[in-house]
Backbone as ProteinMPNN parsed JSONL, in Angstrom:
{"seq_chain_A": "MDNIFVTAASMVTDADVSAARLGQRFGRLDLASQLALLAVESLGLDFDTLPRERIGICLAARVGSLSTDVEYWNGRDAVGGPSPTLFAYTLPSAAIGEIAIRYQLTGPNLCFVGRGDAVLAEAGDWIRRGEAEACLCVSCDVVSAAAAEIIQTPAAARACALLLKRGSDGRHVLRENDRDMESLCAVICARKSAS", "coords_chain_A": {"N_chain_A": [[-28.225, 7.401, 1.833], [-27.195, 8.752, -0.303], [-24.536, 9.095, 0.001], [-21.104, 8.664, -0.927], [-18.854, 6.104, -0.636], [-15.607, 4.985, 0.368], [-14.837, 1.802, -0.153], [-12.817, -0.025, -0.151], [-9.269, -0.106, 0.196], [-5.826, 0.173, -0.781], [-2.224, -0.063, -0.706], [0.821, -0.238, -2.471], [4.27, -1.083, -3.182], [7.344, -1.105, -5.118], [8.67, -3.21, -3.948], [6.709, -5.061, -3.417], [6.071, -6.067, -5.881], [7.82, -8.109, -6.79], [7.006, -10.346, -5.367], [4.504, -10.802, -6.315], [1.974, -12.77, -7.836], [0.54, -12.864, -10.551], [0.005, -14.094, -12.97], [1.417, -14.972, -16.261], [1.498, -12.828, -18.031], [1.861, -10.58, -16.445], [4.599, -10.174, -15.879], [5.529, -9.01, -18.211], [4.648, -6.439, -18.275], [5.087, -2.851, -17.933], [6.62, -1.131, -15.124], [4.873, 0.762, -13.931], [2.319, -0.12, -14.768], [2.36, -2.669, -13.624], [2.432, -2.004, -10.864], [0.018, -0.536, -10.615], [-1.883, -2.491, -11.308], [-1.337, -4.409, -9.327], [-2.009, -2.927, -7.051], [-4.781, -2.683, -7.383], [-5.471, -5.397, -7.35], [-4.758, -5.965, -4.728], [-6.827, -4.849, -3.341], [-8.632, -6.809, -2.88], [-11.105, -7.429, -4.036], [-14.165, -8.972, -5.126], [-14.858, -9.282, -8.198], [-16.802, -10.633, -9.546], [-19.149, -10.178, -8.253], [-19.831, -7.648, -8.873], [-21.127, -5.164, -11.151], [-19.548, -5.298, -13.992], [-19.61, -3.709, -16.321], [-20.341, -1.292, -15.358], [-18.394, -0.241, -13.814], [-16.059, 2.194, -13.304], [-12.762, 3.442, -14.146], [-10.386, 5.466, -12.826], [-7.431, 7.049, -13.095], [-4.369, 8.362, -11.873], [-1.28, 9.352, -13.013], [1.657, 10.265, -11.845], [4.037, 11.265, -13.155], [3.316, 10.732, -15.702], [4.086, 8.58, -18.368], [6.793, 8.713, -18.246], [9.103, 7.304, -17.184], [8.989, 4.836, -18.532], [9.064, 5.79, -21.119], [11.664, 6.865, -21.226], [13.157, 4.513, -20.871], [12.375, 3.133, -23.187], [13.357, 4.903, -25.16], [16.094, 4.786, -24.598], [16.592, 2.268, -25.509], [16.959, 2.469, -28.2], [19.489, 2.198, -29.274], [20.054, -0.407, -28.957], [20.619, -3.814, -30.099], [18.525, -4.589, -32.71], [16.882, -2.525, -32.085], [14.509, -0.396, -30.244], [12.333, -1.931, -27.832], [9.467, -3.477, -29.079], [7.44, -4.449, -27.486], [7.616, -2.917, -25.19], [6.859, -0.48, -26.216], [4.053, -0.232, -26.177], [3.544, 0.633, -23.625], [4.227, 3.248, -23.471], [2.345, 5.128, -23.138], [0.574, 7.11, -20.834], [-1.879, 6.122, -19.981], [-1.789, 3.369, -20.184], [-1.84, 1.578, -18.006], [-4.513, 1.649, -17.207], [-5.749, 0.244, -19.274], [-4.611, -2.309, -18.827], [-5.712, -2.954, -16.318], [-8.44, -2.94, -16.977], [-8.514, -5.042, -18.845], [-7.663, -7.295, -17.297], [-9.696, -7.496, -15.325], [-11.975, -7.398, -16.799], [-13.434, -4.983, -17.166], [-15.675, -2.546, -18.305], [-16.579, 0.013, -18.001], [-16.568, 3.677, -17.806], [-13.426, 5.435, -18.315], [-10.519, 7.286, -17.295], [-7.516, 9.112, -17.513], [-5.29, 10.953, -15.599], [-2.499, 13.1, -15.764], [-0.097, 13.902, -13.536], [-0.32, 15.128, -10.158], [-2.872, 14.237, -9.458], [-5.029, 15.261, -8.017], [-7.629, 15.565, -8.791], [-8.788, 13.096, -9.165], [-10.425, 11.675, -7.217], [-12.591, 13.44, -6.991], [-13.567, 13.481, -9.642], [-14.231, 10.765, -10.024], [-16.195, 10.491, -8.04], [-18.099, 12.234, -9.106], [-18.82, 10.836, -11.449], [-20.191, 8.696, -10.326], [-22.268, 10.006, -8.929], [-23.62, 11.2, -11.101], [-24.576, 8.975, -12.335], [-23.104, 7.691, -14.282], [-21.4, 5.689, -13.659], [-21.464, 2.879, -11.472], [-19.693, 2.203, -9.577], [-16.261, 3.035, -8.847], [-12.913, 2.461, -9.613], [-10.181, 3.947, -8.228], [-6.989, 4.968, -8.893], [-3.65, 5.693, -8.085], [-0.515, 6.311, -9.352], [2.92, 6.475, -8.792], [5.662, 6.522, -10.332], [8.941, 6.804, -10.859], [11.737, 6.251, -12.47], [15.288, 5.683, -11.904], [16.731, 6.759, -14.032], [14.853, 8.523, -15.173], [14.452, 10.167, -12.976], [16.856, 11.478, -12.798], [16.736, 13.098, -15.043], [14.502, 14.803, -14.582], [15.096, 15.827, -12.157], [14.157, 14.879, -9.577], [13.303, 12.805, -6.769], [13.7, 9.238, -7.134], [10.979, 6.92, -7.421], [8.543, 4.4, -6.662], [5.575, 3.414, -6.39], [2.109, 2.694, -5.694], [-1.358, 3.325, -5.164], [-4.713, 2.313, -4.43], [-8.265, 2.732, -4.531], [-11.662, 1.811, -3.975], [-14.581, 3.291, -4.892], [-17.964, 3.605, -3.995], [-21.496, 4.155, -4.132], [-23.617, 4.237, -1.324], [-24.567, 3.035, 1.948], [-22.734, 2.376, 3.81], [-19.261, 1.871, 4.558], [-15.661, 2.006, 4.521], [-14.877, 4.647, 4.688], [-16.486, 7.702, 4.383], [-16.687, 9.582, 1.457], [-15.518, 12.797, 1.349], [-15.912, 16.285, 0.467], [-13.476, 17.619, 0.675], [-11.61, 15.613, 0.381], [-8.911, 14.926, -1.389], [-6.256, 14.135, -1.769], [-5.109, 11.221, -2.752], [-3.089, 9.384, -1.931], [-2.65, 10.023, 0.779], [-5.215, 9.533, 1.817], [-5.494, 6.785, 1.269], [-3.409, 5.843, 2.901], [-4.36, 6.531, 5.476], [-6.754, 5.022, 5.618], [-5.79, 2.408, 5.223], [-4.145, 2.197, 7.489], [-6.054, 2.325, 9.535], [-7.395, -0.037, 8.976], [-5.386, -1.923, 9.498], [-5.072, -1.537, 12.22], [-7.411, -2.486, 13.28]], "CA_chain_A": [[-27.949, 6.596, 0.65], [-26.524, 9.574, -1.297], [-23.106, 9.154, 0.278], [-20.177, 7.814, -1.673], [-17.922, 5.55, 0.335], [-14.438, 4.186, 0.015], [-15.139, 0.482, 0.401], [-11.568, -0.793, -0.052], [-8.078, 0.702, -0.079], [-4.564, -0.573, -0.723], [-0.984, 0.62, -1.095], [1.882, -1.181, -2.827], [5.531, -0.506, -3.645], [8.081, -2.011, -5.998], [9.038, -4.403, -3.175], [5.589, -5.999, -3.501], [5.963, -6.592, -7.242], [8.563, -9.366, -6.964], [6.26, -11.439, -4.744], [3.18, -10.903, -6.942], [1.706, -13.918, -8.718], [-0.641, -12.456, -11.306], [0.032, -14.689, -14.299], [2.587, -14.776, -17.111], [1.428, -11.501, -18.66], [2.274, -9.576, -15.475], [6.038, -9.94, -16.015], [5.826, -8.24, -19.424], [4.148, -5.075, -18.119], [6.013, -1.874, -17.373], [6.49, -1.062, -13.672], [3.664, 1.518, -13.565], [1.167, -1.012, -14.951], [2.455, -3.708, -12.591], [2.036, -1.438, -9.574], [-1.412, -0.21, -10.655], [-2.614, -3.761, -11.288], [-1.146, -5.008, -8.011], [-2.789, -2.136, -6.094], [-6.191, -3.086, -7.55], [-5.561, -6.786, -6.876], [-4.643, -5.936, -3.268], [-8.102, -4.429, -2.752], [-9.33, -8.038, -2.49], [-12.491, -7.355, -4.497], [-14.743, -10.059, -5.905], [-15.465, -8.6, -9.327], [-17.967, -11.391, -10.007], [-20.345, -9.654, -7.583], [-19.989, -6.259, -9.283], [-21.486, -4.997, -12.57], [-18.296, -4.901, -14.651], [-19.849, -2.66, -17.308], [-20.684, -0.067, -14.636], [-17.266, 0.13, -12.957], [-15.13, 3.091, -13.968], [-11.369, 3.454, -13.702], [-9.836, 6.818, -12.863], [-6.032, 6.847, -12.72], [-3.421, 9.477, -11.921], [0.121, 8.956, -13.186], [2.325, 11.506, -11.432], [4.91, 11.776, -14.224], [2.895, 10.1, -16.948], [4.831, 7.353, -18.694], [8.17, 9.173, -18.47], [10.112, 6.261, -16.918], [8.932, 3.877, -19.632], [9.523, 6.516, -22.31], [13.125, 6.928, -21.155], [13.648, 3.147, -21.118], [12.151, 2.862, -24.616], [14.295, 5.742, -25.905], [17.444, 4.252, -24.405], [16.695, 1.023, -26.277], [17.137, 2.744, -29.628], [20.826, 1.77, -29.692], [20.18, -1.851, -28.736], [20.483, -4.643, -31.285], [17.104, -4.751, -33.025], [16.161, -1.293, -31.774], [13.718, -0.378, -29.013], [11.427, -3.059, -27.66], [8.085, -3.236, -29.494], [6.58, -4.77, -26.341], [7.66, -1.763, -24.3], [6.208, 0.655, -26.872], [2.648, -0.152, -25.747], [3.464, 1.251, -22.296], [4.674, 4.635, -23.534], [1.159, 5.966, -22.92], [0.262, 7.157, -19.4], [-3.118, 5.38, -19.708], [-1.607, 1.931, -20.412], [-2.247, 0.822, -16.814], [-5.981, 1.528, -17.233], [-6.042, -0.869, -20.172], [-4.252, -3.57, -18.174], [-6.713, -3.211, -15.281], [-9.691, -3.278, -17.669], [-8.367, -6.383, -19.437], [-7.605, -8.331, -16.252], [-10.961, -7.644, -14.587], [-13.054, -7.296, -17.776], [-14.222, -3.806, -16.818], [-15.974, -1.792, -19.519], [-17.14, 1.319, -17.652], [-15.761, 4.814, -18.251], [-12.076, 5.529, -17.751], [-9.875, 8.57, -17.491], [-6.157, 9.176, -16.981], [-4.732, 12.27, -15.301], [-1.056, 13.144, -15.606], [0.196, 14.855, -12.476], [-0.601, 14.679, -8.787], [-4.125, 13.5, -9.409], [-5.957, 15.794, -7.026], [-8.989, 15.534, -9.329], [-9.252, 11.72, -9.349], [-11.553, 11.339, -6.342], [-13.728, 14.295, -7.355], [-14.096, 13.005, -10.923], [-14.866, 9.464, -9.802], [-17.426, 10.756, -7.303], [-19.056, 12.821, -10.043], [-19.34, 9.757, -12.305], [-21.169, 7.927, -9.555], [-23.428, 10.885, -8.686], [-24.337, 11.41, -12.361], [-25.068, 7.698, -12.841], [-22.261, 7.172, -15.36], [-20.777, 4.477, -13.127], [-22.004, 2.455, -10.18], [-18.516, 2.185, -8.7], [-15.078, 3.483, -9.585], [-11.568, 2.183, -9.113], [-9.318, 5.125, -8.283], [-5.611, 4.487, -8.779], [-2.603, 6.705, -8.18], [0.804, 5.702, -9.576], [4.074, 7.362, -8.715], [6.796, 5.723, -10.8], [10.018, 7.609, -11.417], [12.962, 5.435, -12.484], [16.514, 6.44, -11.627], [17.073, 7.521, -15.243], [13.895, 9.636, -15.284], [14.695, 11.057, -11.836], [18.016, 12.313, -13.145], [16.306, 14.077, -16.05], [13.571, 15.803, -14.045], [15.621, 16.291, -10.866], [13.24, 14.527, -8.492], [13.685, 11.485, -6.258], [13.107, 8.041, -7.731], [9.828, 6.425, -6.664], [7.821, 3.274, -7.261], [4.474, 3.046, -5.496], [0.756, 2.935, -6.193], [-2.433, 3.052, -4.221], [-6.007, 2.154, -5.097], [-9.485, 2.811, -3.726], [-12.918, 1.566, -4.681], [-15.669, 4.162, -4.454], [-19.325, 3.149, -4.314], [-22.597, 4.799, -3.433], [-24.187, 3.293, -0.374], [-24.842, 3.5, 3.301], [-21.608, 2.08, 4.699], [-17.963, 1.62, 3.939], [-14.554, 2.335, 5.417], [-14.71, 6.099, 4.813], [-17.378, 8.462, 3.506], [-15.919, 10.53, 0.667], [-15.876, 14.186, 1.653], [-15.537, 17.233, -0.576], [-12.065, 17.995, 0.792], [-10.741, 14.457, 0.125], [-8.269, 15.119, -2.69], [-4.968, 13.452, -1.822], [-5.355, 9.774, -2.71], [-2.082, 8.662, -1.145], [-2.925, 10.242, 2.208], [-6.453, 8.834, 2.149], [-5.158, 5.351, 1.294], [-2.597, 5.578, 4.093], [-5.228, 6.604, 6.658], [-7.687, 3.885, 5.617], [-5.006, 1.183, 5.422], [-3.703, 2.195, 8.884], [-7.239, 1.951, 10.32], [-7.646, -1.467, 8.713], [-4.349, -2.677, 10.213], [-5.286, -1.386, 13.67], [-8.604, -3.237, 13.736]], "C_chain_A": [[-27.247, 7.413, -0.437], [-25.025, 9.655, -1.087], [-22.326, 8.243, -0.654], [-19.098, 7.405, -0.694], [-16.712, 4.937, -0.336], [-14.695, 2.836, 0.666], [-13.907, -0.406, 0.525], [-10.415, 0.135, -0.406], [-6.836, -0.173, 0.007], [-3.413, 0.331, -1.135], [0.068, -0.444, -1.386], [3.124, -0.407, -3.264], [6.214, -1.505, -4.564], [8.532, -3.274, -5.269], [7.943, -5.466, -3.24], [5.5, -6.676, -4.86], [6.639, -7.944, -7.383], [7.826, -10.561, -6.367], [4.9, -11.675, -5.402], [3.098, -12.104, -7.874], [0.414, -13.625, -9.469], [-0.613, -12.957, -12.748], [1.252, -14.297, -15.105], [2.636, -13.375, -17.71], [1.996, -10.407, -17.742], [3.75, -9.201, -15.627], [6.411, -9.094, -17.218], [5.397, -6.769, -19.312], [5.257, -4.141, -17.656], [5.722, -1.75, -15.875], [5.227, -0.315, -13.245], [2.426, 0.637, -13.688], [1.181, -2.133, -13.922], [1.963, -3.184, -11.245], [0.543, -1.121, -9.537], [-2.25, -1.479, -10.548], [-2.512, -4.422, -9.92], [-1.929, -4.245, -6.937], [-4.267, -2.507, -6.175], [-6.382, -4.512, -7.039], [-5.561, -6.83, -5.349], [-5.901, -5.418, -2.578], [-8.916, -5.638, -2.294], [-10.789, -8.067, -2.921], [-12.9, -8.609, -5.247], [-15.504, -9.41, -7.056], [-16.665, -9.357, -9.891], [-19.255, -10.885, -9.366], [-20.64, -8.213, -7.982], [-20.357, -6.179, -10.766], [-20.297, -4.43, -13.358], [-18.471, -3.765, -15.661], [-20.187, -1.307, -16.66], [-19.589, 0.348, -13.652], [-16.301, 0.973, -13.773], [-13.722, 2.934, -13.405], [-10.854, 4.875, -13.892], [-8.416, 6.73, -12.293], [-5.247, 8.154, -12.821], [-2.018, 8.911, -12.016], [0.954, 10.217, -12.969], [3.237, 12.094, -12.505], [4.566, 11.12, -15.565], [3.631, 8.795, -17.16], [6.318, 7.65, -18.878], [9.213, 8.076, -18.258], [10.157, 5.236, -18.036], [9.418, 4.534, -20.927], [11.047, 6.563, -22.361], [13.719, 5.556, -21.452], [13.515, 2.789, -22.602], [13.17, 3.626, -25.465], [15.714, 5.201, -25.789], [17.656, 2.948, -25.166], [16.949, 1.237, -27.759], [18.491, 2.281, -30.151], [21.049, 0.273, -29.494], [20.06, -2.594, -30.069], [18.991, -4.881, -31.521], [16.269, -3.526, -32.689], [15.351, -1.388, -30.498], [12.698, -1.516, -28.998], [10.008, -2.718, -28.124], [7.093, -3.549, -28.365], [6.498, -3.573, -25.396], [6.92, -0.564, -24.892], [4.765, 0.844, -26.398], [2.49, 0.572, -24.413], [3.996, 2.683, -22.284], [3.491, 5.606, -23.536], [0.845, 5.964, -21.427], [-0.963, 6.32, -19.024], [-2.978, 3.866, -19.879], [-2.075, 1.1, -19.215], [-3.765, 0.655, -16.741], [-6.376, 0.348, -18.104], [-5.741, -2.214, -19.536], [-5.256, -3.941, -17.079], [-8.023, -3.654, -15.933], [-9.642, -4.685, -18.26], [-8.432, -7.458, -18.355], [-8.961, -8.574, -15.595], [-12.188, -7.508, -15.484], [-14.012, -6.149, -17.429], [-14.431, -2.96, -18.072], [-16.644, -0.444, -19.237], [-16.238, 2.438, -18.14], [-14.364, 4.783, -17.64], [-11.457, 6.857, -18.134], [-8.497, 8.53, -16.833], [-5.745, 10.624, -16.8], [-3.214, 12.139, -15.221], [-0.77, 14.259, -14.617], [-0.197, 14.27, -11.14], [-1.925, 13.95, -8.648], [-5.105, 13.982, -8.366], [-7.406, 15.711, -7.494], [-9.574, 14.125, -9.434], [-10.489, 11.417, -8.503], [-12.788, 12.166, -6.68], [-14.379, 13.809, -8.649], [-14.83, 11.683, -10.754], [-16.191, 9.631, -9.048], [-18.498, 11.346, -8.197], [-19.642, 11.769, -10.977], [-20.44, 8.996, -11.586], [-22.426, 8.763, -9.319], [-24.273, 11.09, -9.941], [-24.896, 10.118, -12.942], [-24.276, 7.133, -13.996], [-21.566, 5.878, -14.958], [-21.43, 4.156, -11.794], [-20.905, 2.445, -9.118], [-17.334, 2.65, -9.529], [-13.808, 3.061, -8.859], [-10.753, 3.454, -9.307], [-7.905, 4.638, -8.003], [-4.659, 5.673, -8.93], [-1.265, 5.99, -8.3], [1.883, 6.777, -9.521], [5.292, 6.519, -9.052], [7.788, 6.648, -11.492], [11.279, 6.756, -11.323], [14.159, 6.319, -12.184], [16.892, 7.302, -12.832], [16.145, 8.719, -15.417], [14.123, 10.651, -14.168], [15.852, 12.001, -12.126], [17.611, 13.425, -14.124], [15.45, 15.179, -15.435], [13.951, 16.288, -12.646], [14.62, 16.101, -9.722], [13.648, 13.147, -7.984], [12.993, 10.346, -7.017], [11.977, 7.554, -6.832], [9.214, 5.247, -7.399], [6.756, 2.813, -6.271], [3.143, 3.348, -6.184], [-0.223, 2.677, -5.065], [-3.732, 2.988, -5.007], [-7.125, 2.231, -4.073], [-10.648, 2.358, -4.594], [-13.967, 2.467, -4.062], [-16.992, 3.569, -4.899], [-20.333, 3.998, -3.553], [-23.167, 3.773, -2.451], [-24.423, 3.914, 0.981], [-23.741, 3.125, 4.282], [-20.356, 1.762, 3.893], [-16.893, 1.986, 4.942], [-14.463, 3.837, 5.678], [-15.712, 6.774, 3.874], [-16.53, 9.508, 2.783], [-16.433, 11.94, 0.944], [-15.35, 15.099, 0.55], [-14.055, 17.587, -0.521], [-11.116, 16.81, 0.652], [-10.179, 14.594, -1.289], [-6.997, 14.284, -2.836], [-5.171, 11.947, -1.646], [-4.366, 9.036, -1.826], [-2.326, 8.823, 0.345], [-4.175, 9.492, 2.635], [-6.222, 7.32, 2.214], [-4.38, 5.002, 2.556], [-3.448, 5.574, 5.353], [-6.138, 5.379, 6.739], [-6.94, 2.576, 5.852], [-4.514, 1.08, 6.874], [-4.868, 1.801, 9.804], [-7.519, 0.457, 10.2], [-6.648, -2.328, 9.476], [-4.564, -2.659, 11.719], [-6.471, -2.205, 14.168], [-8.459, -4.723, 13.606]], "O_chain_A": [[-26.748, 6.835, -1.403], [-24.314, 10.226, -1.914], [-22.814, 7.206, -1.104], [-18.503, 8.24, -0.012], [-16.785, 4.436, -1.458], [-14.763, 2.734, 1.89], [-13.938, -1.421, 1.221], [-10.57, 1.051, -1.213], [-6.795, -1.139, 0.77], [-3.597, 1.342, -1.812], [0.196, -1.424, -0.652], [3.046, 0.756, -3.66], [5.723, -2.616, -4.764], [8.755, -4.304, -5.905], [8.235, -6.656, -3.128], [4.912, -7.751, -4.976], [6.095, -8.839, -8.029], [8.012, -11.686, -6.83], [4.218, -12.647, -5.077], [4.04, -12.407, -8.606], [-0.663, -14.076, -9.079], [-1.153, -12.306, -13.643], [2.023, -13.422, -14.712], [3.715, -12.806, -17.874], [2.55, -9.419, -18.225], [4.104, -8.027, -15.513], [7.498, -8.517, -17.25], [5.749, -5.952, -20.163], [6.243, -4.578, -17.062], [4.683, -2.217, -15.409], [4.572, -0.723, -12.286], [1.571, 0.648, -12.802], [0.13, -2.509, -13.402], [1.172, -3.84, -10.568], [-0.127, -1.404, -8.544], [-3.214, -1.53, -9.783], [-3.504, -4.942, -9.41], [-2.457, -4.859, -6.01], [-4.932, -2.631, -5.147], [-7.369, -4.794, -6.359], [-6.275, -7.631, -4.746], [-6.029, -5.534, -1.359], [-9.783, -5.517, -1.429], [-11.623, -8.667, -2.243], [-12.082, -9.235, -5.921], [-16.664, -9.031, -6.901], [-17.461, -8.785, -10.636], [-20.342, -11.138, -9.885], [-21.596, -7.617, -7.485], [-19.946, -7.033, -11.552], [-20.08, -3.219, -13.378], [-17.566, -2.947, -15.833], [-20.303, -0.298, -17.355], [-19.816, 1.178, -12.771], [-15.788, 0.531, -14.801], [-13.523, 2.368, -12.33], [-10.888, 5.413, -14.999], [-8.235, 6.372, -11.129], [-5.446, 8.944, -13.744], [-1.616, 8.086, -11.196], [0.957, 11.121, -13.804], [3.21, 13.302, -12.739], [5.42, 10.978, -16.44], [3.781, 7.998, -16.234], [7.018, 6.923, -19.583], [10.122, 7.933, -19.076], [11.236, 4.81, -18.447], [10.103, 3.902, -21.731], [11.648, 6.331, -23.41], [14.685, 5.451, -22.207], [14.427, 2.214, -23.196], [13.772, 3.062, -26.378], [16.45, 5.164, -26.774], [18.796, 2.571, -25.435], [17.137, 0.27, -28.498], [18.631, 2.001, -31.342], [22.112, -0.25, -29.828], [19.487, -2.086, -31.033], [18.281, -5.326, -30.619], [15.073, -3.493, -32.979], [15.487, -2.354, -29.747], [12.266, -1.991, -30.048], [9.407, -1.771, -27.617], [6.013, -2.959, -28.314], [5.431, -3.26, -24.87], [6.409, 0.276, -24.151], [4.313, 1.978, -26.238], [1.408, 1.074, -24.108], [4.194, 3.265, -21.218], [3.64, 6.773, -23.898], [0.851, 4.899, -20.809], [-1.078, 5.862, -17.888], [-3.965, 3.146, -19.731], [-2.649, 0.026, -19.398], [-4.251, -0.371, -16.264], [-7.232, -0.453, -17.726], [-6.517, -3.158, -19.682], [-5.609, -5.111, -16.931], [-8.642, -4.624, -15.497], [-10.619, -5.431, -18.18], [-9.18, -8.427, -18.489], [-9.334, -9.718, -15.337], [-13.316, -7.502, -14.992], [-15.23, -6.323, -17.402], [-13.485, -2.688, -18.812], [-17.213, 0.167, -20.141], [-15.243, 2.179, -18.817], [-14.146, 4.184, -16.587], [-11.81, 7.468, -19.143], [-8.332, 7.986, -15.741], [-5.836, 11.428, -17.729], [-2.704, 11.166, -14.666], [-1.149, 15.41, -14.83], [-0.383, 13.06, -11.007], [-2.059, 13.103, -7.765], [-5.927, 13.207, -7.879], [-8.321, 15.781, -6.673], [-10.751, 13.979, -9.763], [-11.496, 10.947, -9.033], [-13.906, 11.651, -6.659], [-15.604, 13.735, -8.74], [-15.927, 11.504, -11.283], [-17.186, 8.989, -9.382], [-19.674, 11.006, -8.07], [-20.838, 11.803, -11.269], [-21.485, 8.692, -12.162], [-23.537, 8.264, -9.496], [-25.5, 11.149, -9.861], [-25.618, 10.155, -13.938], [-24.724, 6.183, -14.637], [-21.189, 5.073, -15.809], [-21.889, 5.047, -11.08], [-21.158, 2.651, -7.931], [-17.39, 2.66, -10.759], [-13.654, 3.277, -7.656], [-10.65, 3.972, -10.419], [-7.655, 3.975, -6.997], [-4.845, 6.536, -9.788], [-0.917, 5.164, -7.456], [1.761, 7.841, -10.128], [5.882, 5.883, -8.179], [7.515, 7.198, -12.56], [11.825, 6.558, -10.237], [14.062, 7.546, -12.206], [17.324, 8.444, -12.67], [16.597, 9.809, -15.768], [14.001, 11.856, -14.387], [15.827, 13.172, -11.746], [18.097, 14.552, -14.031], [15.647, 16.357, -15.731], [13.219, 17.062, -12.029], [14.288, 17.043, -9.001], [14.285, 12.392, -8.718], [11.859, 10.481, -7.475], [12.015, 7.754, -5.618], [9.352, 5.12, -8.615], [6.996, 1.946, -5.431], [3.068, 4.143, -7.121], [0.051, 1.914, -4.138], [-3.839, 3.535, -6.104], [-6.961, 1.852, -2.914], [-10.613, 2.509, -5.815], [-14.213, 2.415, -2.857], [-17.13, 3.093, -6.026], [-20.049, 4.494, -2.463], [-23.188, 2.576, -2.738], [-24.471, 5.133, 1.141], [-23.795, 3.505, 5.452], [-20.414, 1.43, 2.709], [-17.199, 2.249, 6.105], [-14.029, 4.261, 6.749], [-15.77, 6.441, 2.69], [-15.753, 10.229, 3.409], [-17.62, 12.23, 0.792], [-14.452, 14.725, -0.204], [-13.44, 17.83, -1.559], [-9.907, 16.991, 0.794], [-10.897, 14.397, -2.27], [-6.704, 13.784, -3.922], [-5.377, 11.464, -0.533], [-4.754, 8.159, -1.056], [-2.219, 7.854, 1.096], [-4.195, 8.88, 3.702], [-6.714, 6.656, 3.127], [-4.654, 3.992, 3.204], [-3.279, 4.706, 6.21], [-6.276, 4.772, 7.801], [-7.412, 1.724, 6.604], [-4.471, -0.018, 7.429], [-4.681, 1.029, 10.744], [-7.834, -0.217, 11.18], [-7.023, -3.354, 10.042], [-4.276, -3.636, 12.41], [-6.527, -2.575, 15.341], [-9.379, -5.466, 13.949]]}, "name": "protein", "num_of_chains": 1, "seq": "MDNIFVTAASMVTDADVSAARLGQRFGRLDLASQLALLAVESLGLDFDTLPRERIGICLAARVGSLSTDVEYWNGRDAVGGPSPTLFAYTLPSAAIGEIAIRYQLTGPNLCFVGRGDAVLAEAGDWIRRGEAEACLCVSCDVVSAAAAEIIQTPAAARACALLLKRGSDGRHVLRENDRDMESLCAVICARKSAS"}
């Protein structure tokens, strides 16, 4: 019963965003928030059966909000100046807020900027310490073409999500060496597809 399990996993890309039907608000979000929200939605969880005040959100944004920052900055020469709607997404943690709002989650939350190797360890620690009963772990890799040119890295638009819970069964028991969320999501999603 002391084990922490991955009970659900998902992976999404920008190709999945255009087909998403998550309400009118979804279209106003920046791409990172859209992908993070869609990755959580794709977990297929029934949040009505979970204690919303005890669910944490731990997110890794590989390049922070750089793509949105660049878009906002480039809007400075537009008529009327940069978009005030876009300004809200110039924080790397904006996607956490969107997830919390949509699912009415009030547990702890934390945003890492970078690869996010600490996301699973941190989320597991929250559960072990009793700070959260479950934790949504999300990894976003969003690099627009404009941002890619600045930081000399390939453009990207993908996200993955996992739900961690303490228990006696799940898709994968979280091990100490589980650090790479994208690889873990890929393995679990591949197993799910094969069965």
